[in-house]
Phi, psi and omega in degrees: 000130177291125175220141176226152178284147183305318182297330180288338183280341180286329185051229182251015185288146185285342185298338179301332180293345179270359189249145170245121186251130174240125181114194185285112179286348179262013181303141179279135180242129179256335182199153171255125191230134180259330177259119185302333179297338183265003180292144176224174179308132178075018174287151166257116182268132180263107179276081188266134177275127180247190183290323186242349181215170183229120182302338179299334180290345186248011181298314180298320179297319179297318179295319178301330181270001172120356181299136179245357177218143182233127174259121189212165179245331178270149180301144176261115186279330181233074181295147181262146179298141176083001180250136176265128181249129180242108183260131180201152173272359180248049186304313185295313181295319180293321179297323177296315178301312182297316180296318180302314182283333181288313193270349183297170009278171184231164178300150179285325188259093178245127181253131177251139178235123180223185188130176180278310181238157172083009182296310182298316180299316179297317177302315182294318177299313181297317178302314182296316180298312183292318180290331181292339179252018168102359179277143173271125186235139165269154182212132174221103181226177176301326186270312193229162175218140176208114179262013183110000180253007182113145185279134175224169176293139180290133178274000188260143177281328179280138178290315171252099188296168177299163188297333180285351172253316185301307187286323171300323177299313181296322178294321178297323175299320178297313180300322182276003173057047176288153179279320180222146169246128179254116183248130168283114186257100182279166178296326176295315181294327182274344183293144176292341179296324180261327182062017188301319181252006192298337187263003182265147170249134187257140180268358178180156182209149171239131175243108171287172181303142178253116176253255180205130176194165175059034179288350171294332181262317186268344175075313179229157178296323181295320177296319177301313179298314182296324176294320176299320183290350174300334176299319178292319180298333183262009176287142173290159174300135179075357178290136183284144172242121182257127174219162171291150177301333182264012182307123187293338181251024185298318181296318179296319179295317180302321183293344183262352182280151174293323184215134181299339179293345177292336183284122177246118182255152175228161177223154181233124178059028180225071186298337182279347182271132181288124178204161181289318178234132175224146179231147173219152185274135174256336177197145178214137173234185182289340182235012176198160176220135175250135184225167168242133178260122183054029176072005187234324190251119181275152177204136174239134181215172193263000181263093193288321184302147184298329181300328177289330176296321177297316178299317180295317181297321178295322178294319177298316182298318181290318178300318178297319184291320185273333182263341183063017180275146178299153180303322181298331177280330180284320184251089180273161183297329182266011179292124178228149179248123181291159180293126176270129180303128175071017176239098187044051181271112180280102184285324182209137181204109164247193185290343188243333186231136180228131175238127184234132176257119181221144184283359183314125183212016174234157178304321180295317178296320176301312182302311182296319181288312183295318181295322177296312183298320181293325180285321185279336181225066188296337184259009181267151171278121183253122175246145177230139178238121183197173174216208176214147183288132175284152179058028177230181187315106181285338187293340184269351187297313179297325179297320176300313180297319182298309182298313181299319183293335180281332188250338189265152171270326179221140178234131173250113179265130188210182178287141169249282170219081186295336184053233184259014174270158176291117182304322180292326177293322176301315182292324176297324176300318179295314183298329181299340180271353182303136178293139181299328183277358183292140178245013184291147174279143183230133177234137176251115179225102189297316179293118189295321179295318178296323179295317178294320178302314180296317181296318180293322183294338183263358183294134178228185179302141180059048176242139173239130176244122178254118177261114194237148169101332180262319176056243184276348192297146188254011179204159171241125183269112179260014180086286181275350180208157177243123179262124176293141191211145171212101188306312184291317181294319178299317181296316179296321177299316180291328175293324177295320178299327179276357182064028175280330177224166179242000000 
């Protein structure tokens, strides 16, 4: 079992100055743990205050399970003998520091991918490109995980998991001698409030467009942008940063680079714009897109909307920058991308009816998906089924409703993850954004399965049904209960009931 003394974990970091330690400073630490149920002998338990619970309530439970050190912010009135108590108002940041020093060493080549939308897809594209040419890759995204033992679906709800998951994962990648680790770097993970990724240096980065999300956490759009830009601040010297030529925060990113030559730009459908990598479409259908990369290398893949082309192009650009390999070596004729759960996943498609499961959950993602569907299938009836997450960024709810009302013929409003908010109030927030000129029909059915059943029952020739917001997720959070969920499987089950499939 890996164990280090507490004093060894501080190293030269300044955060120790924020802490008051009672007990043995030489105590041996085997793990940093956020959930008391996971404590084992010599664990350091992080008594973290959350939105609905307080880790201080579980200190005794953690000690009963073997924890010998407690990181906390509130005073401990009855300290126990033999336990080391570390008091600080920077619990989250200090826990990140301790975990970073405990679980290392880590791989040298870590790639970060951030932006508002498309992070997971970009990670998956980059992983596929690099592994197809022989590199061993670690991957940690919303969708998948691979520490060097093979890719599987991620069991975690967080895209950038807590430090007690993140740093053991990175160490396992080191042990397995992966060439690159591809990390989905969320704004929460990059924020100084969590410090989750603060101790890493990145060998390359991709920044997708930054719009607006998670203002419940970041408070302002500028704070959100600055937290995203921490990825640039943590780039190594000479490490490439890949962005679209039209990236809205390009000037801010450039100002943070050691050298402007680090910036690698790409363009999509804009051959006249100077960029290192450019792609243009030669053919597109509802279920595939054929492109040319730099006017020379052809590729056909199954993610038809243009937004996926942007994600793919950025992945090609980063792979080219870090490997120095020619595009022809990166994009081989037999290169294929497997279906990502809940990412433009065509659940059902005959000649007349199409059902698509997509994780789109921001106004910008809605716009890109709906505009593509309306252009590619102008004579189809488009229905969308979605909701909005409770206890999350309220500012985007009206935007979801507005975009959907402009493009859809029918809208089914339902539960996404209401948590402890009133589900009907969530839906009213969405409705407030509906365009006055919209003529779409709207149905409110809170039970998501019932809503899908109703939507499926009305499908006719030349109908498209878009199931949005849940994507790959395996549960619906109702606050007092968690409902197990699989959007695609539920839909297929309801289609069987309707005798549409066998």
